PDB file of C-alpha atoms in Angstrom:
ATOM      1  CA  UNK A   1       0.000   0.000   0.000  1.00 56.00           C
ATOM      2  CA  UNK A   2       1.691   3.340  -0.965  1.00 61.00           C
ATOM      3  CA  UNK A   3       1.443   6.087   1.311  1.00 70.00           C
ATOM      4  CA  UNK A   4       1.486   9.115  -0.945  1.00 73.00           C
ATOM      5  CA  UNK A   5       2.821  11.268   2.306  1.00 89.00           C
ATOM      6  CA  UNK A   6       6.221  10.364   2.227  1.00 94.00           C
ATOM      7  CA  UNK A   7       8.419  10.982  -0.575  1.00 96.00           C
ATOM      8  CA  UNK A   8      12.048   9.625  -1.045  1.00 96.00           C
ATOM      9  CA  UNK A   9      13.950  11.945  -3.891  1.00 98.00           C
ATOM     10  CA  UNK A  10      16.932  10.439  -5.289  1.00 98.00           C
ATOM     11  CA  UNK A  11      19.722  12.300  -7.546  1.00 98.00           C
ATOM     12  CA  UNK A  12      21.233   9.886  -9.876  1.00 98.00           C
ATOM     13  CA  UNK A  13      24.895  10.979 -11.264  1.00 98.00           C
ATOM     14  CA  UNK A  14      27.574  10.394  -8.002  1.00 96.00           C
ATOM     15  CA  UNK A  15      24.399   8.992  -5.873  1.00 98.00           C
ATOM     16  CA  UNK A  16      22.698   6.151  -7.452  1.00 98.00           C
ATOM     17  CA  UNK A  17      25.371   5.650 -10.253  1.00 98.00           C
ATOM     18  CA  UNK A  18      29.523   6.224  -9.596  1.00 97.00           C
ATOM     19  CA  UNK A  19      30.031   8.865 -11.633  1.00 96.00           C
ATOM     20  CA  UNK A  20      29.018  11.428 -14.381  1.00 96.00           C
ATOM     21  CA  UNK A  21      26.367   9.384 -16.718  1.00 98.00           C
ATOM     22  CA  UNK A  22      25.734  11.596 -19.347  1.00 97.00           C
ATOM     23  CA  UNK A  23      29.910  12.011 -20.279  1.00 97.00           C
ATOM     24  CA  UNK A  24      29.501   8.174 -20.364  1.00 98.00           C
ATOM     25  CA  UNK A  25      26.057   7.645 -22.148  1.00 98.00           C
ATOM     26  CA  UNK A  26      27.659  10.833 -24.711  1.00 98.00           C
ATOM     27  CA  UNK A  27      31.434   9.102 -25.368  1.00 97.00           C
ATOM     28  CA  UNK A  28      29.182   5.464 -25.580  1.00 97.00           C
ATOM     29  CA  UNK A  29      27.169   7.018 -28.398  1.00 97.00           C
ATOM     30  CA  UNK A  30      29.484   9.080 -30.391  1.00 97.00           C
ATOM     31  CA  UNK A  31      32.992   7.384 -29.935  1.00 97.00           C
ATOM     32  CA  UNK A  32      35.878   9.165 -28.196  1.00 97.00           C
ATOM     33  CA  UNK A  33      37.152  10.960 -31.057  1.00 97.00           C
ATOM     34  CA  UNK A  34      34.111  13.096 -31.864  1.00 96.00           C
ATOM     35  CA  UNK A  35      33.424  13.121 -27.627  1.00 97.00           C
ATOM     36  CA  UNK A  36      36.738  14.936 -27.543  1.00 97.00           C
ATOM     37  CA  UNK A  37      35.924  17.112 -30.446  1.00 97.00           C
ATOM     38  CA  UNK A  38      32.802  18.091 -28.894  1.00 96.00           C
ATOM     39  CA  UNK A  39      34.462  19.399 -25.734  1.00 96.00           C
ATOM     40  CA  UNK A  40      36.815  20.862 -27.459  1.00 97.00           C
ATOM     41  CA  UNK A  41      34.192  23.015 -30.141  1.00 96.00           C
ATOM     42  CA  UNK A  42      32.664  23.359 -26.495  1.00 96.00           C
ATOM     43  CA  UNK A  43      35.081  24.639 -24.136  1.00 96.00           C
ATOM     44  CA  UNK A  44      34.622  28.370 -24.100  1.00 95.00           C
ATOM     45  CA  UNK A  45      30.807  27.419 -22.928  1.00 95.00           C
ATOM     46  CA  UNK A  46      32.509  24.718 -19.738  1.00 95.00           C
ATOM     47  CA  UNK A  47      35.276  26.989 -19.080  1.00 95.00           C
ATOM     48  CA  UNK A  48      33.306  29.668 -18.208  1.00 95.00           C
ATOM     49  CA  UNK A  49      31.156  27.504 -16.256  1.00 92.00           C
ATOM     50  CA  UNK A  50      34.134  26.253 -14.479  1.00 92.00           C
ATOM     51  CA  UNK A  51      34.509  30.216 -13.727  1.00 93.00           C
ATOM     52  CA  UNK A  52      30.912  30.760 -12.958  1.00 89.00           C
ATOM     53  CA  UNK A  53      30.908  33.590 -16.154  1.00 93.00           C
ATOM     54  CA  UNK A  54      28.269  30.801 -18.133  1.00 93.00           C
ATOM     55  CA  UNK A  55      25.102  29.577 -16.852  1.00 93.00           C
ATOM     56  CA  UNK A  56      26.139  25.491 -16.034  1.00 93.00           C
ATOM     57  CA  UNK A  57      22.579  24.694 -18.577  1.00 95.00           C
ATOM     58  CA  UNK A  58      24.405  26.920 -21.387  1.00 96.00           C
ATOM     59  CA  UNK A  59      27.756  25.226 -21.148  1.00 96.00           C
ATOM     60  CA  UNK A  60      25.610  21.315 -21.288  1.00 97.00           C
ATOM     61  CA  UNK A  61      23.706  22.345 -24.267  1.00 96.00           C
ATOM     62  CA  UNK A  62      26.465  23.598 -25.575  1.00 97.00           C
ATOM     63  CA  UNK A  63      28.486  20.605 -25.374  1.00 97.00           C
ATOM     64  CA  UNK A  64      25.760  18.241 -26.108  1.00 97.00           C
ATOM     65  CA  UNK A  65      25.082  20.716 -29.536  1.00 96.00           C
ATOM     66  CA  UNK A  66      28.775  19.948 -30.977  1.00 97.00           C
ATOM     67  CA  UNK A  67      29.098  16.185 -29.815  1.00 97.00           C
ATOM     68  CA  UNK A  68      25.900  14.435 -30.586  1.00 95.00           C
ATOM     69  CA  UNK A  69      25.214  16.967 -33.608  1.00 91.00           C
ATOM     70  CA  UNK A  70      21.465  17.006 -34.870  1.00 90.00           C
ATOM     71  CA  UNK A  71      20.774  13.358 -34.017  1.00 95.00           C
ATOM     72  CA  UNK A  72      17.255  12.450 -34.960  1.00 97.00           C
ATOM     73  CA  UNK A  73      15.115  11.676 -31.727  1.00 96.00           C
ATOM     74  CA  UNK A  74      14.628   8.038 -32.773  1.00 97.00           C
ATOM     75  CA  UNK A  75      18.087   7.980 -32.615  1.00 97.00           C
ATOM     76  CA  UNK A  76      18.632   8.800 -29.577  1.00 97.00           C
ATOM     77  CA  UNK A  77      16.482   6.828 -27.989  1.00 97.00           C
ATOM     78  CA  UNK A  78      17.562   3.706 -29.825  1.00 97.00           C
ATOM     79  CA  UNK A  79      21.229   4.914 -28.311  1.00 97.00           C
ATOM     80  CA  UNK A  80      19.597   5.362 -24.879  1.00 98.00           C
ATOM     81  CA  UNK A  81      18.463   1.581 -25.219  1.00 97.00           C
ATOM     82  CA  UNK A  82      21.445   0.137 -26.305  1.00 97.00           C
ATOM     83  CA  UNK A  83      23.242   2.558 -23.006  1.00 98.00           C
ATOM     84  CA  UNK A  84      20.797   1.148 -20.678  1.00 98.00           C
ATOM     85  CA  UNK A  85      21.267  -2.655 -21.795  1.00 97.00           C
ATOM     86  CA  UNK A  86      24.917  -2.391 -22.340  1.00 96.00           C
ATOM     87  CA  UNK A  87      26.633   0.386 -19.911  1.00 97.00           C
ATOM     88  CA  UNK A  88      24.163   1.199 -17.401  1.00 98.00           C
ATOM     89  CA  UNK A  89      24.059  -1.399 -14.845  1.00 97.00           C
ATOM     90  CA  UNK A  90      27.844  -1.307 -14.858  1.00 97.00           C
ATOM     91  CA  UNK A  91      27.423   2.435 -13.269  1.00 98.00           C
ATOM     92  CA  UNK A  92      24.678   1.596 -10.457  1.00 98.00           C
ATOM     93  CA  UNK A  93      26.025   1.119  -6.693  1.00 97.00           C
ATOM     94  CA  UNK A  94      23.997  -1.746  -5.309  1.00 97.00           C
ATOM     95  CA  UNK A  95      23.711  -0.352  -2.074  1.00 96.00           C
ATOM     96  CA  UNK A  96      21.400   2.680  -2.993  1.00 97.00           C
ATOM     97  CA  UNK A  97      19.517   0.196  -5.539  1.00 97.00           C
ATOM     98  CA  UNK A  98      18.639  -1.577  -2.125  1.00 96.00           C
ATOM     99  CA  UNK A  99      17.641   1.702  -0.720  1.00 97.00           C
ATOM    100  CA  UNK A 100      15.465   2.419  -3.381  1.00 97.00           C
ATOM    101  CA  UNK A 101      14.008  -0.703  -3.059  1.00 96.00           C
ATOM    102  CA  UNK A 102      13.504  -0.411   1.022  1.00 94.00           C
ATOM    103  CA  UNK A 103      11.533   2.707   0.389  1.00 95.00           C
ATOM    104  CA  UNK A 104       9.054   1.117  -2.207  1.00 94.00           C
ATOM    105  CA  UNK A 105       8.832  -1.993   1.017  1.00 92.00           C
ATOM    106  CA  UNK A 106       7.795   0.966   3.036  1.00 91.00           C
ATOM    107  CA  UNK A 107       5.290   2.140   0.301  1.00 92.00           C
ATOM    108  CA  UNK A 108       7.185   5.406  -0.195  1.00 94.00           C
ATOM    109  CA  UNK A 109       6.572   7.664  -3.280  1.00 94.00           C
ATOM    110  CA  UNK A 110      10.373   7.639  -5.144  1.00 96.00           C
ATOM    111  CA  UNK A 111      11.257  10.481  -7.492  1.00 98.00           C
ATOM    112  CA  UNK A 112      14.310  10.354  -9.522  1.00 98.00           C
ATOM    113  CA  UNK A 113      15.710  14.229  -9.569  1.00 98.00           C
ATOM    114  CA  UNK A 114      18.113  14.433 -11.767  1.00 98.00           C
ATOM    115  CA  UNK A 115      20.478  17.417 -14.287  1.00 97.00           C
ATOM    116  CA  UNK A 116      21.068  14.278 -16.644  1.00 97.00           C
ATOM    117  CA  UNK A 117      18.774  13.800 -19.136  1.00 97.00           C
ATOM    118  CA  UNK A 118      15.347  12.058 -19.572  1.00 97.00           C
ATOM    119  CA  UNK A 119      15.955  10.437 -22.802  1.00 97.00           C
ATOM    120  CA  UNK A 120      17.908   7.637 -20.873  1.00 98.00           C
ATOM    121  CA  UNK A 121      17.176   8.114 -17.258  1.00 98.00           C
ATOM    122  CA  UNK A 122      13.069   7.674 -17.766  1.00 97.00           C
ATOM    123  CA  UNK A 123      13.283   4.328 -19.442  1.00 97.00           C
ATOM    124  CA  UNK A 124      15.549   2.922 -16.535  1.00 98.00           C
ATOM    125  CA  UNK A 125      13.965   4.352 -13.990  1.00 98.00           C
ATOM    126  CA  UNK A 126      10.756   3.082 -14.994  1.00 97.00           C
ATOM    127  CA  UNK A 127      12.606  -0.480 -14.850  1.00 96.00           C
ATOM    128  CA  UNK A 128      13.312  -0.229 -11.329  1.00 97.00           C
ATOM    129  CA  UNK A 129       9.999   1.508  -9.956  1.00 96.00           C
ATOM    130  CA  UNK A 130      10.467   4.819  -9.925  1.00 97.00           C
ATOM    131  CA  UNK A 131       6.889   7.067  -9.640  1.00 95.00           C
ATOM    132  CA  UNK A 132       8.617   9.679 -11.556  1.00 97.00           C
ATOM    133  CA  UNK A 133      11.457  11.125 -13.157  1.00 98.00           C
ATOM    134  CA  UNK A 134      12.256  15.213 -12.653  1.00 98.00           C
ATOM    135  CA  UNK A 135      15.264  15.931 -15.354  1.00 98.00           C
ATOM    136  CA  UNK A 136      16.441  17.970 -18.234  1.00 97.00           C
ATOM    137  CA  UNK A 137      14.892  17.264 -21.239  1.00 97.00           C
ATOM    138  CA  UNK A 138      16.199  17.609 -24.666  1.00 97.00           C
ATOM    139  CA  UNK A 139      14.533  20.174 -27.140  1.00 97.00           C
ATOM    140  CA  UNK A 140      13.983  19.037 -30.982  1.00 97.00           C
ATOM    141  CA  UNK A 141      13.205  20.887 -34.125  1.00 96.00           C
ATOM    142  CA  UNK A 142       9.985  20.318 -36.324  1.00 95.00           C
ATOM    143  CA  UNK A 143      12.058  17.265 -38.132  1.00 95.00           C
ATOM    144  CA  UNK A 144      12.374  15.659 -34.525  1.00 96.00           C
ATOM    145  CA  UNK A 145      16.155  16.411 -34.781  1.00 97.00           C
ATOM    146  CA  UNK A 146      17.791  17.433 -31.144  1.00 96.00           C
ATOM    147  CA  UNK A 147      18.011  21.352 -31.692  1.00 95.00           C
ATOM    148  CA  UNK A 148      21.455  21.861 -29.262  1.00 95.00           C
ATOM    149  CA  UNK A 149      18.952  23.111 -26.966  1.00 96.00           C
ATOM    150  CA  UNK A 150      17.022  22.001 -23.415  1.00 97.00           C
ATOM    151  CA  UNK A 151      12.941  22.875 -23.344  1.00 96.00           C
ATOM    152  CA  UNK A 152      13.518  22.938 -19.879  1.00 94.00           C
ATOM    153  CA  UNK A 153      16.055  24.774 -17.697  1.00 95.00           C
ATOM    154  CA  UNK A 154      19.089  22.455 -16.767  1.00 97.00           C
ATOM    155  CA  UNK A 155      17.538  20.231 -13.416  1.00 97.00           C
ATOM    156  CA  UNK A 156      20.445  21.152 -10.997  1.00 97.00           C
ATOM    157  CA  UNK A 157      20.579  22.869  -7.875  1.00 96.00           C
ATOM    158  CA  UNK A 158      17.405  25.219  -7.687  1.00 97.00           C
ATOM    159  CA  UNK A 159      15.951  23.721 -10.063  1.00 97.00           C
ATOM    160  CA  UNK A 160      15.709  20.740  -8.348  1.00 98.00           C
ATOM    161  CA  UNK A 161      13.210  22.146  -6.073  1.00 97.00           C
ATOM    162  CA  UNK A 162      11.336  23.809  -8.031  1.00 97.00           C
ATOM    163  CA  UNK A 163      10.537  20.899 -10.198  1.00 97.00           C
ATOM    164  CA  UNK A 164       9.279  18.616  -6.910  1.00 96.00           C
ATOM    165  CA  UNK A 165       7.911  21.346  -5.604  1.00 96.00           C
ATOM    166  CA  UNK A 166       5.908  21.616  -8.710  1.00 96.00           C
ATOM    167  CA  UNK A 167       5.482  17.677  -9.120  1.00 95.00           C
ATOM    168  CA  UNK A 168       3.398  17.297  -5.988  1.00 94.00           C
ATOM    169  CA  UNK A 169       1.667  20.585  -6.173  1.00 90.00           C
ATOM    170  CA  UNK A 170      -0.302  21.619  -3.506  1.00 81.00           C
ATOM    171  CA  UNK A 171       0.215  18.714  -1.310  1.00 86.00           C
ATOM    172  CA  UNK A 172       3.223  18.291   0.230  1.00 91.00           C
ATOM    173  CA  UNK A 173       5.041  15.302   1.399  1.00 95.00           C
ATOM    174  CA  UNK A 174       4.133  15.019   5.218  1.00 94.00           C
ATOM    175  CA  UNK A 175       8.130  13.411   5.345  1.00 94.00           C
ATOM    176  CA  UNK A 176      10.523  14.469   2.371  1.00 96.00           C
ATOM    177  CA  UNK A 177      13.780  11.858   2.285  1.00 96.00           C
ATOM    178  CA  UNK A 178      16.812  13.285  -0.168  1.00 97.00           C
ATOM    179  CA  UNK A 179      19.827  11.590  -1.520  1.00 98.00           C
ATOM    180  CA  UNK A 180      22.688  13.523  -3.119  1.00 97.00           C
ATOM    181  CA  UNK A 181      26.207  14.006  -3.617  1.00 96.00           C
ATOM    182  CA  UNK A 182      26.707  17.441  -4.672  1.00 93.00           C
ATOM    183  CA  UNK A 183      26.378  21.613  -4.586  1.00 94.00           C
ATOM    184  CA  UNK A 184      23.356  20.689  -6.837  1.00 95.00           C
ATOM    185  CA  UNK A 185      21.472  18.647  -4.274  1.00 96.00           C
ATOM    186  CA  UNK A 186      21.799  21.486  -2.043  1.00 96.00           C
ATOM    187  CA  UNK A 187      18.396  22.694  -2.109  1.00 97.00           C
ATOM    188  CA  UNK A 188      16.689  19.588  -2.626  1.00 97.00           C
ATOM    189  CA  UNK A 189      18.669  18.850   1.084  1.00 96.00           C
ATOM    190  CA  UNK A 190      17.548  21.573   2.706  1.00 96.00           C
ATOM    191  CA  UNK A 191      13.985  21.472   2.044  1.00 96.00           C
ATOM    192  CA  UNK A 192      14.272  17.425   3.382  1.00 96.00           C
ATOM    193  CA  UNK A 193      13.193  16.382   6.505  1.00 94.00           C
ATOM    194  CA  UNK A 194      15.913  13.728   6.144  1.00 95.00           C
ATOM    195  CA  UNK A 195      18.616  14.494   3.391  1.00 95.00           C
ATOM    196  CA  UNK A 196      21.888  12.513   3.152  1.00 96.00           C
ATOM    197  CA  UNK A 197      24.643  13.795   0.744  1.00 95.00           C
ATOM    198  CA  UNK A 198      27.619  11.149  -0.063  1.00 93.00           C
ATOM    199  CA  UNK A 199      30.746  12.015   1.864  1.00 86.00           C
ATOM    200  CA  UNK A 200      29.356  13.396   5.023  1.00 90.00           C
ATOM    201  CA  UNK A 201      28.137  10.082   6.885  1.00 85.00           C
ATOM    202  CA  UNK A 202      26.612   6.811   6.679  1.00 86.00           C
ATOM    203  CA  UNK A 203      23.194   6.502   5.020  1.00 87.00           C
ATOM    204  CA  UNK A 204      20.382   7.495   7.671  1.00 83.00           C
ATOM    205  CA  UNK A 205      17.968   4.395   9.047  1.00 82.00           C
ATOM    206  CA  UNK A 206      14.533   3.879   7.694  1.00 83.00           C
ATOM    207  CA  UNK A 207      12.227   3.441  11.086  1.00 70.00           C
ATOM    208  CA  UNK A 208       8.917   2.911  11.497  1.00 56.00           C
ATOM    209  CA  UNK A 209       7.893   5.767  12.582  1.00 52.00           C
ATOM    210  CA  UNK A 210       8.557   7.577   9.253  1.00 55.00           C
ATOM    211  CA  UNK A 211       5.546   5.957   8.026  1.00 51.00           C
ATOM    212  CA  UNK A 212       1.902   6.826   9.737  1.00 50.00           C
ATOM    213  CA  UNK A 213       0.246   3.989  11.369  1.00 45.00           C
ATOM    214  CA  UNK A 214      -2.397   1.907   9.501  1.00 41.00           C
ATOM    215  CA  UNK A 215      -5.241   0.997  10.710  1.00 39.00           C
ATOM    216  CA  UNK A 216      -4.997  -2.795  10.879  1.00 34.00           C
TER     217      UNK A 216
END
């Protein structure tokens, strides 16, 4: 029985995986000679992120634009497939999977929240029993080709918030749980009731009492 009360929000890159998916998922679909290119054409954009002179959404589109090109969105998801089958699970630390999986026990609401995009992250996610999937979404053109641009803002940091805050609406989570590992969780974190960011402790224990008593 879920209980719609309590929500457990997860981030995915350097929480539920070991490190950055989408340089992985990118150099996976494009091979490492036009990955490298793509930085390259791209650096101005990620140094000045680096600096904190470029918006950190500018500098990802702008990467994405010059490595994966205008890729058709059948493409792309037939490359997110093959990513998810082939390179995926090799990513995922078992113990958070198993977290994940206490929560859903516990009849927890689990939201992926996440700066990587959808095109990958939804179809796994899905897999494993996620309720939904908060991310950054690719934009295409009228020929469903990717455009080099996001049709949402980049899902890090502030945006993470606003997107669950906009998922459940106007009802709240009577108990928020949040799992991170970075400056971009930090808001998600705050606004927990029990947050947990990789690096600074041991994961937290699910009790009993997070969940309201049933009437038997």
């Amino acid at each position: 029985m879920q209980d719609a009360s309590i929500i457990a929000a997860f981030d995915f890159d350097g929480t539920i995986s070991t490190t950055d998916s989408l340089r992985v998922f990118v150099r996976d679909t494009v091979g490492t000679p036009r990955f490298v290119a793509g930085a390259v054409l791209a650096s101005p954009w990620l140094i000045g992120a680096a600096l904190r002179l470029v918006d950190r959404g500018t500098a990802k589109a702008a990467f994405l634009r010059a490595s994966l090109g205008m890729r058709t969105r059948a493409q792309l998801e037939d490359d997110a497939q093959r990513f998810i089958t082939r390179r995926l699970p090799s990513l995922l630390r078992p113990e958070m999977l198993a977290r994940l999986r206490q929560h859903r026990a516990m009849g927890h609401r689990v939201v992926l929240v996440s700066a990587s995009p959808g095109l990958y992250l939804r179809p796994w996610a899905a897999s494993v029993g996620f309720d939904a999937v908060l991310s950054t979404e690719l934009a295409f053109d009228d020929q469903a080709r990717f455009s080099g641009q996001f049709a949402q803002p980049n899902c890090w940091g502030p945006e993470k918030l606003r997107r669950l805050e906009a998922w459940w609406t106007t009802c709240p989570p009577r108990v928020l749980f949040a799992y991170g590992d970075s400056r971009g969780d930090k808001e998600m974190a705050e606004r927990a009731d029990h947050a947990w960011i990789r690096g600074q402790g041991k994961l937290m224990p699910l009790m009993d009492t997070d969940t309201p008593e049933r009437a038997s």
